[in-house]
mmCIF file of N, CA and C in Angstrom:
data_model
loop_
_atom_site.group_PDB
_atom_site.id
_atom_site.type_symbol
_atom_site.label_atom_id
_atom_site.label_comp_id
_atom_site.label_asym_id
_atom_site.label_seq_id
_atom_site.Cartn_x
_atom_site.Cartn_y
_atom_site.Cartn_z
ATOM 1 N N PRO A 1 -14.459 -8.309 20.224
ATOM 2 C CA PRO A 1 -14.303 -9.426 20.398
ATOM 3 C C PRO A 1 -13.055 -9.674 21.905
ATOM 4 N N ALA A 2 -12.316 -10.377 22.683
ATOM 5 C CA ALA A 2 -12.170 -10.369 23.481
ATOM 6 C C ALA A 2 -10.017 -10.323 22.917
ATOM 7 N N ALA A 3 -9.456 -8.978 24.176
ATOM 8 C CA ALA A 3 -8.515 -8.746 23.387
ATOM 9 C C ALA A 3 -6.753 -10.567 22.908
ATOM 10 N N GLY A 4 -6.879 -9.915 22.073
ATOM 11 C CA GLY A 4 -6.024 -11.354 21.611
ATOM 12 C C GLY A 4 -6.637 -12.781 21.097
ATOM 13 N N VAL A 5 -7.780 -12.669 21.251
ATOM 14 C CA VAL A 5 -9.107 -13.562 20.438
ATOM 15 C C VAL A 5 -9.282 -13.710 18.753
ATOM 16 N N ASP A 6 -8.963 -14.450 17.528
ATOM 17 C CA ASP A 6 -9.341 -14.160 17.240
ATOM 18 C C ASP A 6 -10.598 -14.315 16.688
ATOM 19 N N PRO A 7 -11.740 -13.359 15.895
ATOM 20 C CA PRO A 7 -13.357 -13.352 15.821
ATOM 21 C C PRO A 7 -13.397 -14.664 14.930
ATOM 22 N N GLU A 8 -12.386 -15.511 14.611
ATOM 23 C CA GLU A 8 -13.300 -16.235 13.540
ATOM 24 C C GLU A 8 -12.326 -17.163 14.315
ATOM 25 N N THR A 9 -11.988 -18.125 14.522
ATOM 26 C CA THR A 9 -11.983 -19.259 15.502
ATOM 27 C C THR A 9 -12.448 -18.783 16.607
ATOM 28 N N GLY A 10 -12.123 -17.289 17.468
ATOM 29 C CA GLY A 10 -12.064 -17.189 18.846
ATOM 30 C C GLY A 10 -10.678 -18.245 19.699
ATOM 31 N N ASP A 11 -11.021 -18.808 20.676
ATOM 32 C CA ASP A 11 -10.028 -19.650 21.383
ATOM 33 C C ASP A 11 -10.021 -21.287 21.238
ATOM 34 N N LEU A 12 -10.436 -21.092 20.191
ATOM 35 C CA LEU A 12 -10.969 -22.628 19.857
ATOM 36 C C LEU A 12 -9.287 -23.411 19.246
ATOM 37 N N PRO A 13 -8.482 -23.079 18.604
ATOM 38 C CA PRO A 13 -7.750 -23.917 18.639
ATOM 39 C C PRO A 13 -6.703 -23.699 20.021
ATOM 40 N N VAL A 14 -6.673 -22.411 20.955
ATOM 41 C CA VAL A 14 -5.733 -22.611 22.059
ATOM 42 C C VAL A 14 -5.905 -23.821 22.721
ATOM 43 N N ARG A 15 -7.797 -23.872 23.089
ATOM 44 C CA ARG A 15 -8.004 -25.111 23.729
ATOM 45 C C ARG A 15 -7.697 -26.250 23.355
ATOM 46 N N VAL A 16 -7.846 -26.670 22.195
ATOM 47 C CA VAL A 16 -7.817 -28.496 21.316
ATOM 48 C C VAL A 16 -6.699 -28.639 21.581
ATOM 49 N N ALA A 17 -5.773 -27.518 21.531
ATOM 50 C CA ALA A 17 -3.970 -28.064 21.820
ATOM 51 C C ALA A 17 -3.611 -27.960 23.627
ATOM 52 N N ALA A 18 -4.101 -27.395 24.318
ATOM 53 C CA ALA A 18 -3.945 -27.573 25.485
ATOM 54 C C ALA A 18 -4.998 -28.872 25.867
ATOM 55 N N ALA A 19 -5.680 -29.004 25.473
ATOM 56 C CA ALA A 19 -6.438 -31.094 25.463
ATOM 57 C C ALA A 19 -5.860 -31.748 25.505
ATOM 58 N N LEU A 20 -5.468 -31.466 24.001
ATOM 59 C CA LEU A 20 -4.299 -32.289 23.340
ATOM 60 C C LEU A 20 -3.120 -32.481 24.542
ATOM 61 N N GLY A 21 -2.374 -32.377 25.110
ATOM 62 C CA GLY A 21 -1.064 -32.099 26.018
ATOM 63 C C GLY A 21 -0.590 -31.086 25.421
ATOM 64 N N GLY A 22 -0.613 -30.418 24.897
ATOM 65 C CA GLY A 22 0.507 -29.630 24.421
ATOM 66 C C GLY A 22 0.523 -29.651 22.229
ATOM 67 N N VAL A 23 0.178 -30.252 21.621
ATOM 68 C CA VAL A 23 0.276 -30.639 20.651
ATOM 69 C C VAL A 23 0.521 -28.998 19.468
ATOM 70 N N THR A 24 0.821 -29.105 18.595
ATOM 71 C CA THR A 24 0.896 -27.757 18.247
ATOM 72 C C THR A 24 0.029 -27.817 16.668
ATOM 73 N N ILE A 25 -1.150 -27.168 16.954
ATOM 74 C CA ILE A 25 -2.133 -26.398 15.515
ATOM 75 C C ILE A 25 -1.691 -25.012 15.031
ATOM 76 N N ILE A 26 -2.125 -25.522 13.496
ATOM 77 C CA ILE A 26 -1.737 -24.276 12.592
ATOM 78 C C ILE A 26 -3.192 -24.090 12.227
ATOM 79 N N ALA A 27 -3.993 -23.592 12.765
ATOM 80 C CA ALA A 27 -5.284 -23.253 12.219
ATOM 81 C C ALA A 27 -5.591 -21.785 11.417
ATOM 82 N N LYS A 28 -5.645 -22.776 9.782
ATOM 83 C CA LYS A 28 -5.762 -21.177 8.721
ATOM 84 C C LYS A 28 -7.363 -20.371 9.101
ATOM 85 N N GLY A 29 -7.087 -19.505 8.863
ATOM 86 C CA GLY A 29 -8.361 -18.464 8.750
ATOM 87 C C GLY A 29 -7.768 -16.967 8.176
ATOM 88 N N ALA A 30 -9.048 -16.279 8.178
ATOM 89 C CA ALA A 30 -8.601 -14.641 8.047
ATOM 90 C C ALA A 30 -7.038 -14.440 8.571
ATOM 91 N N VAL A 31 -6.878 -14.500 9.585
ATOM 92 C CA VAL A 31 -5.941 -14.741 10.462
ATOM 93 C C VAL A 31 -5.608 -15.847 10.658
ATOM 94 N N ASP A 32 -4.659 -16.584 10.330
ATOM 95 C CA ASP A 32 -4.392 -18.262 10.752
ATOM 96 C C ASP A 32 -3.337 -17.852 12.658
ATOM 97 N N VAL A 33 -3.425 -18.698 12.986
ATOM 98 C CA VAL A 33 -3.256 -18.538 15.185
ATOM 99 C C VAL A 33 -2.304 -20.578 14.872
ATOM 100 N N ILE A 34 -1.397 -19.703 15.371
ATOM 101 C CA ILE A 34 -0.039 -20.583 15.214
ATOM 102 C C ILE A 34 0.118 -21.386 17.369
ATOM 103 N N THR A 35 -0.654 -22.073 17.255
ATOM 104 C CA THR A 35 -0.505 -22.433 19.083
ATOM 105 C C THR A 35 -0.124 -24.097 19.894
ATOM 106 N N ASP A 36 0.737 -23.818 21.078
ATOM 107 C CA ASP A 36 0.799 -25.298 21.726
ATOM 108 C C ASP A 36 -0.492 -25.811 22.731
ATOM 109 N N GLY A 37 -0.909 -24.242 23.603
ATOM 110 C CA GLY A 37 -1.937 -24.534 23.989
ATOM 111 C C GLY A 37 -1.438 -23.462 24.931
ATOM 112 N N THR A 38 -0.239 -23.314 24.719
ATOM 113 C CA THR A 38 0.212 -22.307 25.905
ATOM 114 C C THR A 38 0.674 -20.944 25.808
ATOM 115 N N ALA A 39 1.766 -21.191 24.532
ATOM 116 C CA ALA A 39 2.170 -20.003 23.613
ATOM 117 C C ALA A 39 0.544 -20.180 22.260
ATOM 118 N N THR A 40 0.756 -18.935 21.743
ATOM 119 C CA THR A 40 0.191 -18.490 20.317
ATOM 120 C C THR A 40 0.952 -17.595 19.682
ATOM 121 N N ILE A 41 1.007 -17.665 18.475
ATOM 122 C CA ILE A 41 1.542 -16.676 17.753
ATOM 123 C C ILE A 41 0.490 -16.560 16.173
ATOM 124 N N ARG A 42 -0.014 -15.197 15.845
ATOM 125 C CA ARG A 42 -1.109 -15.339 14.768
ATOM 126 C C ARG A 42 -0.640 -14.527 13.479
ATOM 127 N N CYS A 43 -0.432 -14.873 11.885
ATOM 128 C CA CYS A 43 0.035 -14.787 11.365
ATOM 129 C C CYS A 43 -1.197 -13.908 10.305
ATOM 130 N N GLY A 44 -1.273 -12.788 9.989
ATOM 131 C CA GLY A 44 -2.028 -11.803 8.915
ATOM 132 C C GLY A 44 -1.151 -11.276 8.126
ATOM 133 N N GLU A 45 -0.375 -12.151 7.477
ATOM 134 C CA GLU A 45 0.226 -11.947 6.613
ATOM 135 C C GLU A 45 -0.674 -11.718 4.968
ATOM 136 N N PRO A 46 -0.754 -10.712 4.415
ATOM 137 C CA PRO A 46 -1.826 -10.634 3.299
ATOM 138 C C PRO A 46 -1.528 -11.541 2.305
ATOM 139 N N GLY A 47 -2.693 -12.102 1.832
ATOM 140 C CA GLY A 47 -2.068 -13.078 1.249
ATOM 141 C C GLY A 47 -2.876 -12.499 -0.638
ATOM 142 N N GLY A 48 -2.277 -13.293 -1.625
ATOM 143 C CA GLY A 48 -3.438 -12.572 -2.948
ATOM 144 C C GLY A 48 -5.371 -12.927 -2.661
ATOM 145 N N SER A 49 -5.548 -11.800 -3.573
ATOM 146 C CA SER A 49 -7.193 -11.597 -3.523
ATOM 147 C C SER A 49 -7.779 -13.509 -3.614
ATOM 148 N N LYS A 50 -7.121 -14.039 -4.688
ATOM 149 C CA LYS A 50 -7.333 -15.091 -5.251
ATOM 150 C C LYS A 50 -6.674 -16.274 -4.322
ATOM 151 N N ARG A 51 -7.597 -17.225 -3.655
ATOM 152 C CA ARG A 51 -6.820 -18.021 -2.556
ATOM 153 C C ARG A 51 -7.456 -19.563 -3.476
ATOM 154 N N CYS A 52 -6.154 -20.044 -3.620
ATOM 155 C CA CYS A 52 -6.337 -21.075 -5.114
ATOM 156 C C CYS A 52 -6.423 -22.808 -3.903
ATOM 157 N N GLY A 53 -6.969 -23.750 -4.651
ATOM 158 C CA GLY A 53 -6.501 -24.635 -3.580
ATOM 159 C C GLY A 53 -5.657 -25.677 -3.151
ATOM 160 N N GLY A 54 -5.109 -26.610 -2.428
ATOM 161 C CA GLY A 54 -3.587 -27.363 -1.985
ATOM 162 C C GLY A 54 -3.166 -26.094 -0.755
ATOM 163 N N LEU A 55 -3.688 -24.848 -0.710
ATOM 164 C CA LEU A 55 -3.008 -23.923 0.196
ATOM 165 C C LEU A 55 -2.907 -24.765 1.212
ATOM 166 N N GLY A 56 -3.246 -25.891 2.068
ATOM 167 C CA GLY A 56 -2.627 -26.681 3.188
ATOM 168 C C GLY A 56 -1.477 -27.339 2.500
ATOM 169 N N ASP A 57 -1.420 -28.342 1.130
ATOM 170 C CA ASP A 57 -1.295 -28.499 1.145
ATOM 171 C C ASP A 57 1.364 -27.945 1.140
ATOM 172 N N LEU A 58 0.473 -26.496 0.160
ATOM 173 C CA LEU A 58 1.906 -25.655 0.443
ATOM 174 C C LEU A 58 2.180 -25.798 2.379
ATOM 175 N N LEU A 59 0.806 -25.466 2.590
ATOM 176 C CA LEU A 59 2.133 -25.109 3.819
ATOM 177 C C LEU A 59 2.754 -26.125 4.990
ATOM 178 N N SER A 60 2.116 -27.629 4.473
ATOM 179 C CA SER A 60 1.996 -29.065 5.562
ATOM 180 C C SER A 60 4.330 -29.190 4.844
ATOM 181 N N GLY A 61 3.934 -28.692 3.134
ATOM 182 C CA GLY A 61 5.166 -29.700 2.688
ATOM 183 C C GLY A 61 6.398 -28.123 2.735
ATOM 184 N N GLY A 62 6.005 -26.690 3.021
ATOM 185 C CA GLY A 62 6.856 -25.994 4.414
ATOM 186 C C GLY A 62 7.447 -26.103 4.994
ATOM 187 N N LEU A 63 5.940 -26.449 5.841
ATOM 188 C CA LEU A 63 6.179 -26.665 7.519
ATOM 189 C C LEU A 63 7.353 -27.595 8.175
ATOM 190 N N ALA A 64 7.406 -28.826 7.215
ATOM 191 C CA ALA A 64 8.549 -30.365 7.891
ATOM 192 C C ALA A 64 9.902 -29.420 7.677
ATOM 193 N N PRO A 65 10.513 -29.342 6.465
ATOM 194 C CA PRO A 65 12.283 -29.018 6.758
ATOM 195 C C PRO A 65 11.895 -27.604 7.878
ATOM 196 N N LEU A 66 10.894 -26.492 7.911
ATOM 197 C CA LEU A 66 11.367 -26.123 8.852
ATOM 198 C C LEU A 66 10.930 -26.280 10.098
ATOM 199 N N TRP A 67 10.186 -27.332 10.484
ATOM 200 C CA TRP A 67 10.498 -28.248 11.759
ATOM 201 C C TRP A 67 11.406 -28.649 12.201
ATOM 202 N N ALA A 68 11.648 -29.128 10.754
ATOM 203 C CA ALA A 68 13.253 -30.446 11.690
ATOM 204 C C ALA A 68 14.337 -28.806 12.374
ATOM 205 N N HIS A 69 14.340 -28.019 10.955
ATOM 206 C CA HIS A 69 15.470 -27.021 11.284
ATOM 207 C C HIS A 69 15.749 -26.574 12.488
ATOM 208 N N ALA A 70 13.713 -25.897 13.460
ATOM 209 C CA ALA A 70 13.904 -25.575 14.403
ATOM 210 C C ALA A 70 14.452 -26.628 15.599
ATOM 211 N N LEU A 71 14.018 -27.934 15.491
ATOM 212 C CA LEU A 71 14.006 -28.808 16.619
ATOM 213 C C LEU A 71 15.140 -29.211 16.296
ATOM 214 N N ARG A 72 16.215 -29.810 15.415
ATOM 215 C CA ARG A 72 17.838 -29.797 15.697
ATOM 216 C C ARG A 72 18.304 -28.257 16.380
ATOM 217 N N ALA A 73 17.714 -27.019 16.015
ATOM 218 C CA ALA A 73 18.218 -25.701 16.288
ATOM 219 C C ALA A 73 18.375 -25.850 18.266
ATOM 220 N N GLY A 74 17.084 -25.971 18.567
ATOM 221 C CA GLY A 74 16.298 -27.026 19.336
ATOM 222 C C GLY A 74 18.273 -27.429 20.563
ATOM 223 N N ARG A 75 17.901 -28.242 19.714
ATOM 224 C CA ARG A 75 19.027 -29.418 20.245
ATOM 225 C C ARG A 75 20.614 -29.234 21.203
ATOM 226 N N ASP A 76 20.740 -28.646 19.959
ATOM 227 C CA ASP A 76 21.862 -27.905 19.855
ATOM 228 C C ASP A 76 22.187 -26.318 21.296
ATOM 229 N N ASP A 77 21.253 -25.801 21.603
ATOM 230 C CA ASP A 77 21.077 -25.005 22.706
ATOM 231 C C ASP A 77 19.911 -25.040 23.481
ATOM 232 N N ASP A 78 21.088 -24.486 24.697
ATOM 233 C CA ASP A 78 19.920 -24.680 26.250
ATOM 234 C C ASP A 78 18.115 -24.348 25.919
ATOM 235 N N ASP A 79 18.651 -22.927 25.281
ATOM 236 C CA ASP A 79 17.235 -21.811 24.515
ATOM 237 C C ASP A 79 16.212 -22.349 24.198
ATOM 238 N N ASP A 80 15.116 -23.216 23.523
ATOM 239 C CA ASP A 80 14.243 -23.524 23.078
ATOM 240 C C ASP A 80 13.595 -22.603 22.537
ATOM 241 N N THR A 81 13.527 -21.265 22.860
ATOM 242 C CA THR A 81 12.847 -20.226 21.985
ATOM 243 C C THR A 81 13.753 -19.227 21.580
ATOM 244 N N ILE A 82 12.845 -18.576 20.725
ATOM 245 C CA ILE A 82 13.174 -17.084 19.960
ATOM 246 C C ILE A 82 12.541 -15.792 20.879
ATOM 247 N N ASP A 83 12.649 -15.094 20.759
ATOM 248 C CA ASP A 83 12.256 -14.074 21.760
ATOM 249 C C ASP A 83 11.173 -14.320 23.027
ATOM 250 N N GLY A 84 10.997 -15.468 23.208
ATOM 251 C CA GLY A 84 10.596 -16.138 23.992
ATOM 252 C C GLY A 84 9.141 -16.852 24.238
ATOM 253 N N LEU A 85 9.290 -17.324 22.892
ATOM 254 C CA LEU A 85 8.141 -18.498 22.082
ATOM 255 C C LEU A 85 8.933 -19.357 21.498
ATOM 256 N N PRO A 86 8.182 -21.247 21.304
ATOM 257 C CA PRO A 86 9.060 -21.705 21.199
ATOM 258 C C PRO A 86 9.277 -21.845 20.206
ATOM 259 N N ARG A 87 10.319 -22.515 19.312
ATOM 260 C CA ARG A 87 11.116 -22.128 18.379
ATOM 261 C C ARG A 87 10.003 -22.771 17.160
ATOM 262 N N LYS A 88 9.012 -24.070 17.469
ATOM 263 C CA LYS A 88 7.977 -24.641 16.483
ATOM 264 C C LYS A 88 6.968 -23.902 15.947
ATOM 265 N N LEU A 89 6.268 -23.063 17.034
ATOM 266 C CA LEU A 89 5.485 -21.724 16.338
ATOM 267 C C LEU A 89 6.382 -20.931 15.461
ATOM 268 N N TRP A 90 7.178 -20.685 15.577
ATOM 269 C CA TRP A 90 8.147 -20.092 14.661
ATOM 270 C C TRP A 90 7.904 -20.659 13.425
ATOM 271 N N ALA A 91 8.765 -21.843 13.468
ATOM 272 C CA ALA A 91 8.838 -23.115 11.903
ATOM 273 C C ALA A 91 7.096 -22.328 11.538
ATOM 274 N N GLY A 92 6.188 -22.854 11.941
ATOM 275 C CA GLY A 92 4.579 -23.073 11.673
ATOM 276 C C GLY A 92 5.062 -21.748 11.623
ATOM 277 N N TYR A 93 4.682 -20.356 12.385
ATOM 278 C CA TYR A 93 4.546 -19.267 11.183
ATOM 279 C C TYR A 93 5.210 -19.180 10.338
ATOM 280 N N ALA A 94 5.910 -19.129 9.671
ATOM 281 C CA ALA A 94 7.068 -19.119 9.035
ATOM 282 C C ALA A 94 6.677 -20.098 7.698
ATOM 283 N N ALA A 95 6.161 -21.263 7.864
ATOM 284 C CA ALA A 95 5.078 -21.766 6.826
ATOM 285 C C ALA A 95 3.836 -21.098 6.249
ATOM 286 N N SER A 96 3.388 -20.485 7.729
ATOM 287 C CA SER A 96 1.863 -19.670 7.627
ATOM 288 C C SER A 96 2.008 -18.804 6.086
ATOM 289 N N CYS A 97 3.671 -17.857 6.295
ATOM 290 C CA CYS A 97 4.034 -16.706 5.991
ATOM 291 C C CYS A 97 3.466 -16.899 4.196
ATOM 292 N N ALA A 98 4.890 -17.843 4.919
ATOM 293 C CA ALA A 98 5.090 -18.360 2.909
ATOM 294 C C ALA A 98 4.085 -18.906 2.245
ATOM 295 N N ALA A 99 2.843 -19.495 2.826
ATOM 296 C CA ALA A 99 1.854 -20.063 2.167
ATOM 297 C C ALA A 99 0.991 -19.134 1.516
ATOM 298 N N ARG A 100 1.003 -18.077 2.588
ATOM 299 C CA ARG A 100 0.453 -17.153 1.707
ATOM 300 C C ARG A 100 0.997 -15.926 0.918
ATOM 301 N N ARG A 101 1.936 -16.087 0.545
ATOM 302 C CA ARG A 101 2.825 -15.639 -0.143
ATOM 303 C C ARG A 101 2.539 -16.432 -1.732
#
């Protein structure tokens, strides 16, 4: 596969996010892809060997407060990035890691 492209999803999450005007997408898979169409973070945090149903619920439930915190922190700061990537993507990454554990 191409460098930086997830073999399971390809670049589909990136293309969809860009086509929808920069919405943030979390595509779950062997490696979760968090993207807004211009920047992308991948979460390959190892998870349990038995993945139960409802992990999407855990992901979205964990994402809500992290996203709110990221938006609030970005409002108080001129720089809306951490290590060059938008705070909202880091919120998605943290939620993805938590859901995988």
